[in-house]
Coordinates of C-alpha atoms in Angstrom, one line a residue:
X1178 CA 56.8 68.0 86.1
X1179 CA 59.2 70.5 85.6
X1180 CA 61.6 72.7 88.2
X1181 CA 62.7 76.0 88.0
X1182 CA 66.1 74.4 87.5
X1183 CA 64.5 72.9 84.4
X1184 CA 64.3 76.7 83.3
X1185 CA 67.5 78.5 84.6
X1186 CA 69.8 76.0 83.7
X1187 CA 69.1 75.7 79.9
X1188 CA 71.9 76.5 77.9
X1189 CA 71.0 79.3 76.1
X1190 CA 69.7 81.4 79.1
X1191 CA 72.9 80.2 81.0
X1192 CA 74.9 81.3 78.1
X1193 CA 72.8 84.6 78.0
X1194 CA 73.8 85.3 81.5
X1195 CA 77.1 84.6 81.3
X1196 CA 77.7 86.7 78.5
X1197 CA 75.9 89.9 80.3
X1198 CA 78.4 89.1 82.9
X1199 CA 81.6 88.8 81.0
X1200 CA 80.7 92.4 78.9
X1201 CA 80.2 93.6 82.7
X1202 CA 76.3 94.4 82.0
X1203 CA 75.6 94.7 85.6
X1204 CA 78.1 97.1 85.9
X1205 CA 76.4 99.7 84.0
X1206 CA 74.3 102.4 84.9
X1207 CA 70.4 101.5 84.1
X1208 CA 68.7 104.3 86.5
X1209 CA 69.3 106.6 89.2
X1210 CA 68.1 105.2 91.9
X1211 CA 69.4 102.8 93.9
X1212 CA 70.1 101.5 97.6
X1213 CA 72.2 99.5 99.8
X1214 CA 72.6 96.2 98.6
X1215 CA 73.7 97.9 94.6
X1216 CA 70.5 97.6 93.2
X1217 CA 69.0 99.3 91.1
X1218 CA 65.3 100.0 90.5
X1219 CA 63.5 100.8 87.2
X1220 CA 59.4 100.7 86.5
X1221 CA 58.1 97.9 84.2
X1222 CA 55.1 97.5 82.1
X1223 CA 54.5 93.7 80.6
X1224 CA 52.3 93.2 77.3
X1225 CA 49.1 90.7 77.5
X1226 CA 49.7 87.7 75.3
X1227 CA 47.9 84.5 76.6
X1228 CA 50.5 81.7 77.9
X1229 CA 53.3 83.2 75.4
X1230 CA 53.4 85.4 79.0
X1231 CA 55.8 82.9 80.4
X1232 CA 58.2 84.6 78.1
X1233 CA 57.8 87.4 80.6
X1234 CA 59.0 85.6 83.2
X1235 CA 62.3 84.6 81.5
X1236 CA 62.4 88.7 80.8
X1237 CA 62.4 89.6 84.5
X1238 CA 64.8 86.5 85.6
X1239 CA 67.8 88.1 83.5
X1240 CA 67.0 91.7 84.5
X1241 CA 66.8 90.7 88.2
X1242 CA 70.2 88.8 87.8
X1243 CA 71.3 91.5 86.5
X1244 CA 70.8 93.3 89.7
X1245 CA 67.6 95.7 88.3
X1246 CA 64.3 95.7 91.1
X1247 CA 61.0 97.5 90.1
X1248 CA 59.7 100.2 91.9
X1249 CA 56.3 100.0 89.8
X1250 CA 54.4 97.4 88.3
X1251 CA 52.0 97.7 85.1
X1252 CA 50.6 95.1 83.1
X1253 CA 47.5 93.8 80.8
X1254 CA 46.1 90.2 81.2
X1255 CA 49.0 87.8 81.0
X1256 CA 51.3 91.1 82.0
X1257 CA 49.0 91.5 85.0
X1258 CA 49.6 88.0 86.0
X1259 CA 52.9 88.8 85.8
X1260 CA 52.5 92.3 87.9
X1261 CA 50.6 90.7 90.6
X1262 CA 53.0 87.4 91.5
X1263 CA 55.8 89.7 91.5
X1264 CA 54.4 92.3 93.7
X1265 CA 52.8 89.7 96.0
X1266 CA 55.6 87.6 96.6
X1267 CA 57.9 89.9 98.7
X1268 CA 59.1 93.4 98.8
X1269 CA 60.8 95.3 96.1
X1270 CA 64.3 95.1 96.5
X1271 CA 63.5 90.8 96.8
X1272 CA 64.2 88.6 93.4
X1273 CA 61.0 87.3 92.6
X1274 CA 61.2 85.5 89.2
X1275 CA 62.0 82.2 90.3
X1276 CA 59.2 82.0 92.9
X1277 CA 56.8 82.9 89.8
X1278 CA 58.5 80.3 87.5
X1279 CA 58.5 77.7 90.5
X1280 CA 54.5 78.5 90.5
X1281 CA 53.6 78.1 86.4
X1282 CA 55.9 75.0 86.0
X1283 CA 53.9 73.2 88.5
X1284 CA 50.1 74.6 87.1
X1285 CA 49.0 72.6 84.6
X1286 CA 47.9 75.4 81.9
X1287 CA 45.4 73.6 80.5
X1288 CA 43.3 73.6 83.5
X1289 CA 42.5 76.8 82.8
X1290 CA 40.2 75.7 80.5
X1291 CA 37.6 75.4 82.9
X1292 CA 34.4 75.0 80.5
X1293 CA 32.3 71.6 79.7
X1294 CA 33.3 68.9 77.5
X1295 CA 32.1 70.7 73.8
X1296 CA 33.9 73.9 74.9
X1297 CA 37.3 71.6 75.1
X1298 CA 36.5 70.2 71.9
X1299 CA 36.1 73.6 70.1
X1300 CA 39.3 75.1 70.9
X1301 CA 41.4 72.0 71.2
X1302 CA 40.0 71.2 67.3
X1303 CA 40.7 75.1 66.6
X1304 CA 44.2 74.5 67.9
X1305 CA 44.9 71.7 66.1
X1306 CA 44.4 73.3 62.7
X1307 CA 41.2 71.6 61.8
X1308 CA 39.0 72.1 58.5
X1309 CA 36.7 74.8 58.6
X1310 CA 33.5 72.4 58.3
X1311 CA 35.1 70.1 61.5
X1312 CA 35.9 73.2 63.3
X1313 CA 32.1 75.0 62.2
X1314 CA 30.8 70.9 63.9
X1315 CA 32.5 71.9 67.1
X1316 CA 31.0 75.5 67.3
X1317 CA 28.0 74.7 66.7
X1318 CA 27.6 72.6 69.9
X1319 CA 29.0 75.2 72.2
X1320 CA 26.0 78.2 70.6
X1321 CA 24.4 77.7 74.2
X1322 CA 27.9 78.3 76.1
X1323 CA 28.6 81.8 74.0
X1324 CA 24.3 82.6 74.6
X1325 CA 23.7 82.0 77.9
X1326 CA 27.1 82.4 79.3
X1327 CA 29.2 84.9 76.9
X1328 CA 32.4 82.4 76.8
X1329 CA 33.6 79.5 76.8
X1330 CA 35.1 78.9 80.0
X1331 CA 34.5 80.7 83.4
X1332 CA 37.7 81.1 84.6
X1333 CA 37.3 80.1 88.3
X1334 CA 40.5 77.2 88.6
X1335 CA 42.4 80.7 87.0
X1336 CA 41.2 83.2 90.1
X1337 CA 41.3 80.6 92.7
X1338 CA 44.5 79.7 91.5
X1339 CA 45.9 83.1 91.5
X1340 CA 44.0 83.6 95.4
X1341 CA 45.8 80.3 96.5
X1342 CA 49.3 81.7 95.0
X1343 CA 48.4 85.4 97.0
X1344 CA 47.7 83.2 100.1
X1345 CA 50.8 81.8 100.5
X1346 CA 52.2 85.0 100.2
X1347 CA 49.6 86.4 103.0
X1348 CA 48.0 88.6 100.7
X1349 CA 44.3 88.1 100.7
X1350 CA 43.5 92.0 100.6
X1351 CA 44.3 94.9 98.7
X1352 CA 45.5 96.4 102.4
X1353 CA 47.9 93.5 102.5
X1354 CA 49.5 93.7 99.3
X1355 CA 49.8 97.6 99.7
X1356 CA 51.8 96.4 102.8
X1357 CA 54.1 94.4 100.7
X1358 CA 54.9 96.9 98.8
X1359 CA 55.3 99.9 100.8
X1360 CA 58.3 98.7 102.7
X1361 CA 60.9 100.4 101.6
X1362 CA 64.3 98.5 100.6
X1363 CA 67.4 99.7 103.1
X1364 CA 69.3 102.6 101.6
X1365 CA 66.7 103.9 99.0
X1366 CA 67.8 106.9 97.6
X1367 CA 68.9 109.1 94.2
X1368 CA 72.1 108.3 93.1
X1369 CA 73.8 111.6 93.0
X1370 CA 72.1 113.6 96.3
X1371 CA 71.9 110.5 97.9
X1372 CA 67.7 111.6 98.9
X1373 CA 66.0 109.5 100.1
X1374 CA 63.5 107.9 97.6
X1375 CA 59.3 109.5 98.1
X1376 CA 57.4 106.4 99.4
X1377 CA 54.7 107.5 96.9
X1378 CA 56.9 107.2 94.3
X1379 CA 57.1 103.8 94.4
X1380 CA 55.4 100.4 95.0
X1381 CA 52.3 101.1 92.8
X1382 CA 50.4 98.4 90.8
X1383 CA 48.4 98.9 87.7
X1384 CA 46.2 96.4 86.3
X1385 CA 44.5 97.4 82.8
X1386 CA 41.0 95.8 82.6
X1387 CA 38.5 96.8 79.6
X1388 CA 35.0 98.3 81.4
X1389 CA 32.9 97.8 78.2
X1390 CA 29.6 98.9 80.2
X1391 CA 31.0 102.5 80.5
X1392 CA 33.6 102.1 77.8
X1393 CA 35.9 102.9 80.2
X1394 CA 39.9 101.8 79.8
X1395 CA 40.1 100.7 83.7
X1396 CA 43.5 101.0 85.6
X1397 CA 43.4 98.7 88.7
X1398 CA 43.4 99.5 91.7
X1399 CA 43.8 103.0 91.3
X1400 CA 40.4 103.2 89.7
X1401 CA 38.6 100.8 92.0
X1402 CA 36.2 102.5 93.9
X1403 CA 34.1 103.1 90.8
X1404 CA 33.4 99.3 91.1
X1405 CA 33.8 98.7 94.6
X1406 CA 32.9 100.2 97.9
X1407 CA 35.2 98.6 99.7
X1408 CA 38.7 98.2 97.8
X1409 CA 40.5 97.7 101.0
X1410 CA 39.3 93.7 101.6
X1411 CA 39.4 93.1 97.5
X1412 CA 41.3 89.9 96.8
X1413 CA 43.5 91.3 94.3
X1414 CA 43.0 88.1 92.1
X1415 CA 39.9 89.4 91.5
X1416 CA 41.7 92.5 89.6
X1417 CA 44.0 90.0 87.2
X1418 CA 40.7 87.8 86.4
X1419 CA 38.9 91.3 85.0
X1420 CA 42.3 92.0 83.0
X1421 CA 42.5 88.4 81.8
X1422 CA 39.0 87.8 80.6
X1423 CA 39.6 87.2 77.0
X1424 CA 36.6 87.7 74.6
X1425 CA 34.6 84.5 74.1
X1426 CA 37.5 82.4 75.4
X1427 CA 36.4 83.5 79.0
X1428 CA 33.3 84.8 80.6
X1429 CA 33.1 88.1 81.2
X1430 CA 34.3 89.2 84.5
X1431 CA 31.4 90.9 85.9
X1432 CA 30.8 93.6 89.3
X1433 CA 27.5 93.7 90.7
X1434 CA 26.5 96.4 93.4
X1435 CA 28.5 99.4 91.9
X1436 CA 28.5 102.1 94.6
X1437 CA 25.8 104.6 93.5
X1438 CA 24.7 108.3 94.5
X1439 CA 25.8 111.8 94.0
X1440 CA 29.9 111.3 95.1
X1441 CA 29.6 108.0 93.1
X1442 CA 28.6 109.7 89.6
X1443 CA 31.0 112.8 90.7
X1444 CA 33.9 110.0 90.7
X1445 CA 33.0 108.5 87.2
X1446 CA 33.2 111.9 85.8
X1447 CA 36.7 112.8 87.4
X1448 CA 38.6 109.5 87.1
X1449 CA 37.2 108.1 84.1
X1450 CA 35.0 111.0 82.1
X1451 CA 31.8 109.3 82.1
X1452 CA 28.9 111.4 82.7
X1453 CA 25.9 109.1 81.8
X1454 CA 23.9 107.6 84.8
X1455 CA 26.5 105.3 86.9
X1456 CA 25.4 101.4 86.1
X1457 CA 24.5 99.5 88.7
X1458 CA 26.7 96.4 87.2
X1459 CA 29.7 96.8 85.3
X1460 CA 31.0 93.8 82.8
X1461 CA 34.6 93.8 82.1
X1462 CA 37.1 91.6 79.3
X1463 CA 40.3 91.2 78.5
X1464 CA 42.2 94.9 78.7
X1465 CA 44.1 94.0 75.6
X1466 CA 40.8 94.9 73.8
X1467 CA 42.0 99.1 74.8
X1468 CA 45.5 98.7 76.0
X1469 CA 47.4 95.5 75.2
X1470 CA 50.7 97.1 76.0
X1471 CA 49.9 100.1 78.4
X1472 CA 53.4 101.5 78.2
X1473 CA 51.9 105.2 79.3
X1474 CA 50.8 104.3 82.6
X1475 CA 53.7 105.8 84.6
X1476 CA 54.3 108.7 82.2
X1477 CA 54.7 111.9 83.3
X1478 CA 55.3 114.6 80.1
X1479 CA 56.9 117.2 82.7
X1480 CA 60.5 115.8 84.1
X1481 CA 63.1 113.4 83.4
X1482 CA 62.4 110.2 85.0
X1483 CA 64.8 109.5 88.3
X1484 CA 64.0 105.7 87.3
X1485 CA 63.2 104.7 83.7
X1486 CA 60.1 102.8 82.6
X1487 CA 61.0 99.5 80.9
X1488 CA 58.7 97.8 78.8
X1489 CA 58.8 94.1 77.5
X1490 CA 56.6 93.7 74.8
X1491 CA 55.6 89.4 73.6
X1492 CA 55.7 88.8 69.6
X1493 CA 56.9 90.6 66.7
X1494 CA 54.4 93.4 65.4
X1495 CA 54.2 95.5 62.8
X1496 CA 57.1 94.0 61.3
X1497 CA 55.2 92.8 57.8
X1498 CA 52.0 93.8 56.3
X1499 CA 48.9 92.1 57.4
X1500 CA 47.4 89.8 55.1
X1501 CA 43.4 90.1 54.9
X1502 CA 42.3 88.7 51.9
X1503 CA 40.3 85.9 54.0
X1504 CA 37.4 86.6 56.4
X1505 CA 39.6 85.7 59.2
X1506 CA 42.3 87.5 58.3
X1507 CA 40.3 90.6 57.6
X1508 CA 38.2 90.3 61.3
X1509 CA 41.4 89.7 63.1
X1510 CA 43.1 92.8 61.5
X1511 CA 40.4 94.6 62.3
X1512 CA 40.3 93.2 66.4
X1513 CA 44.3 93.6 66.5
X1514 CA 44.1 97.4 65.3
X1515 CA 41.7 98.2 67.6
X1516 CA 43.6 96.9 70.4
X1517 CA 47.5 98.2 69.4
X1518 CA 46.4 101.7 67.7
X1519 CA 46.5 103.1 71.3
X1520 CA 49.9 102.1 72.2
X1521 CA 51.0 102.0 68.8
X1522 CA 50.1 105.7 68.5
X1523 CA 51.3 106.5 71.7
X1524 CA 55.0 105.6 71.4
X1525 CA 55.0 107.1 67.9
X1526 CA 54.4 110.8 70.1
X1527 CA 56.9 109.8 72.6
X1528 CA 59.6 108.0 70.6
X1529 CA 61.7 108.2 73.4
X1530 CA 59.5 105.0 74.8
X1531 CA 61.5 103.0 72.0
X1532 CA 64.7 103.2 73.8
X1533 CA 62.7 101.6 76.5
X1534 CA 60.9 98.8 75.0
X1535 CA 62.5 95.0 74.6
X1536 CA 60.8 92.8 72.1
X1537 CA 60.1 88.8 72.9
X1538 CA 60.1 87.0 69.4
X1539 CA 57.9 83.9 70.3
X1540 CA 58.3 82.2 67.4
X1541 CA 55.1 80.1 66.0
X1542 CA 53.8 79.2 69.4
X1543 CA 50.0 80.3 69.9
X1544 CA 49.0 82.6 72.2
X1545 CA 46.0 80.9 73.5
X1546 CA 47.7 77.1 73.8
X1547 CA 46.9 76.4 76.8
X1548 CA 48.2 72.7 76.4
X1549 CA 52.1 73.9 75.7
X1550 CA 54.3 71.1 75.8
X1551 CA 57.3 71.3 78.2
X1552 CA 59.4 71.8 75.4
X1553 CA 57.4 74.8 74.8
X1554 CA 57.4 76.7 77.8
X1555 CA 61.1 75.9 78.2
X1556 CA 61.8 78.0 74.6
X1557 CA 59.2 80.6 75.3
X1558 CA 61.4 81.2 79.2
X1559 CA 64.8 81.2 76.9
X1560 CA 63.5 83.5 73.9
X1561 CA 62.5 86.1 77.0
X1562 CA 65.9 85.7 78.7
X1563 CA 67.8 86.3 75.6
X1564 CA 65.3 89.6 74.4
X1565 CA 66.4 90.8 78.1
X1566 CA 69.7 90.5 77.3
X1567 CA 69.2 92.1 74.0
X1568 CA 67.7 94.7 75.2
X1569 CA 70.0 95.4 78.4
X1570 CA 73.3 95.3 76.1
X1571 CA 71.7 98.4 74.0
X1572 CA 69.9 100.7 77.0
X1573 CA 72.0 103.9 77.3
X1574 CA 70.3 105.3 80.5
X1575 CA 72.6 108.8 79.9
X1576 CA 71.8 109.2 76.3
X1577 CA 67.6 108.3 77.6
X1578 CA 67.6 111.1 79.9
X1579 CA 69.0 113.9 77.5
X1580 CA 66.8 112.5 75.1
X1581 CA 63.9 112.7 77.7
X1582 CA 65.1 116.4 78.5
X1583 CA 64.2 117.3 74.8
X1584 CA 61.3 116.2 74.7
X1585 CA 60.3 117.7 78.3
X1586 CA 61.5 121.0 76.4
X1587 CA 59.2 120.4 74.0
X1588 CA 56.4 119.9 76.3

């Protein structure tokens, strides 16, 4: 089994770090606000992308050593994994990337696969690069899964796995984990007026789930009493298993008992612009199907941010044209445009955002291995470590905000 040590103590992310600290990376200025101890505190929003997500955590292990804490936390499916361990497992101004790597090197990914014996079969077969008429065998034993069930696996050892992880950081509510994160780190304030940092301005957690009842791009918890009457006792696992249900791979994650009545229907109109009659259940997937990469979530058009929003994006995109001269090709094209126009399109408006942005190359490891060697999830922890690096050696946090003042002037 591996150790954190296992992780942090490979060459290349030592070599990373020692670099950052030799150009005096920690040194420079990244946002505005800051407290006691020298931190200093940006938002961050983390891309969905299967198990490549432990890339993620090698992100926030060099920005945290770098002395950067996040005020708020935004994510899609394996970024909402990501969102949740780190605002569970202590308050903001507390490094939390080595408790999260301490918990995925001891979980066995491939439990995750949580289906019957033909639904193993099918996507260990896929994985392996099979021939079409061996892989066509395998799906057609698992027709009753996808029928009856809508996916292959139903994703209970992931939420009772994410509840046992939230236990141990006494978080079995929503109430609880806004407890975590309200208390305010010693000495929070703006850099230059020394003001005291709004409590509402920090400490809030978005989850992106896809609501395909009501079409409804679903940001969590904010938007949870459309679903739920009673958001307060939620476990919040049950948030990251609605962002994390990927199509067909997982069940869908479903809500039964949707609060109904006049206030209820007034609510879907104002939060999410659905006027329709309010459903009485509500089936949600994967919310990389809207929003892989919901870099928008903390946006606000009208000021210059006291604290920028950092985004860490997994994979190359858009770096090559897309081949689609197979059937596969041509229906994956299709599902990946679907799910990246609305980011895409967004930071093309707001080109600001790609100052922001660091980019994870992952190389050729697949996004849906759940079986990842060692060796694996040891590169995919360095290639995020060095992109955070990358990215931290190129951030100009004066040039960002009079490039976010023109743009405010525009708005």
């Amino acid at each position: 089994m591996l150790t954190v040590t296992d992780f942090t103590e490979q060459a290349l992310v030592l070599q990373t770090l020692h670099e950052l600290r030799q150009d005096e990376i920690h040194l420079r200025t990244f946002s505005d606000v800051i407290d006691d101890a020298g931190y200093q505190y940006v938002d961050l929003v983390m891309e969905g992308g299967g198990v490549l997500g432990i890339a993620l955590v090698g992100y926030v292990y060099v920005l945290e050593q770098m002395g950067l804490r996040f005020l708020q936390l935004g994510g899609t499916s394996a970024g909402a994994i990501n969102v949740m361990l780190l605002a569970a497992a202590g308050p903001i101004d507390a490094a939390k990337a080595e408790w999260t790597l301490d918990k995925l090197a001891a979980k066995d990914l491939h439990d995750f696969m949580d289906g019957d014996d033909d639904a193993r079969d099918l996507i260990d077969t896929a994985l392996a690069g099979a021939s079409p008429l061996r892989l066509a065998l395998r799906a057609i034993q698992v027709i009753d899964n996808l029928k009856e069930d809508q996916g292959l696996n139903p994703g209970d050892n992931f939420r009772e796995w994410i509840r046992d992880l939230l236990a141990q950081c006494n978080v079995q509510s929503m109430a609880d984990l806004r407890q975590v994160r309200a208390q305010t780190p010693p000495g929070l304030r703006h850099r230059d007026t020394n003001d005291a940092y709004p409590p509402e301005q920090f400490g809030r957690v978005a989850l992106v789930a896809a609501d395909i009842t009501t079409e409804t791009k679903a940001v969590l918890p904010e938007m949870g009493e459309l679903y739920w009457a009673d958001c307060d006792t939620l476990n919040p696992a049950e948030l990251v298993r609605a962002s994390m249900s990927i199509p067909l791979f997982f069940t869908p994650y479903r809500v039964t008992n949707v609060p109904q009545g006049s206030q209820a229907w007034e609510r879907w109109n104002r939060l999410a612009g659905y006027s329709g009659d309010v459903p009485s259940e509500v089936v949600f997937v994967d919310g990389g199907v809207m929003s892989n990469f919901p870099i928008d979530l903390f946006h606000n058009y009208h000021k210059v941010p006291s604290a920028p929003t950092f985004g860490a994006r997994i994979g190359l995109s858009r770096n090559k044209p897309v081949n689609t001269t197979k059937l596969t090709q041509f229906l994956f094209a299709i599902f990946n445009s679907a799910r990246h126009v609305h980011d895409y399109d967004f930071i093309a408006r707001n080109p600001d955002y790609r100052n922001l942005v660091g980019v994870i190359d992952t190389g050729e490891h697949n996004w849906l291995d759940f079986g990842l060697s060692d060796a694996a999830k040891l590169d995919l922890f360095a290639r995020g470590a060095q992109a955070a690096g990358t990215f931290l050696r190129r951030f100009n946090w004066q040039k960002y905000k009079e490039l976010r003042a023109k743009m405010v002037g525009v708005y």
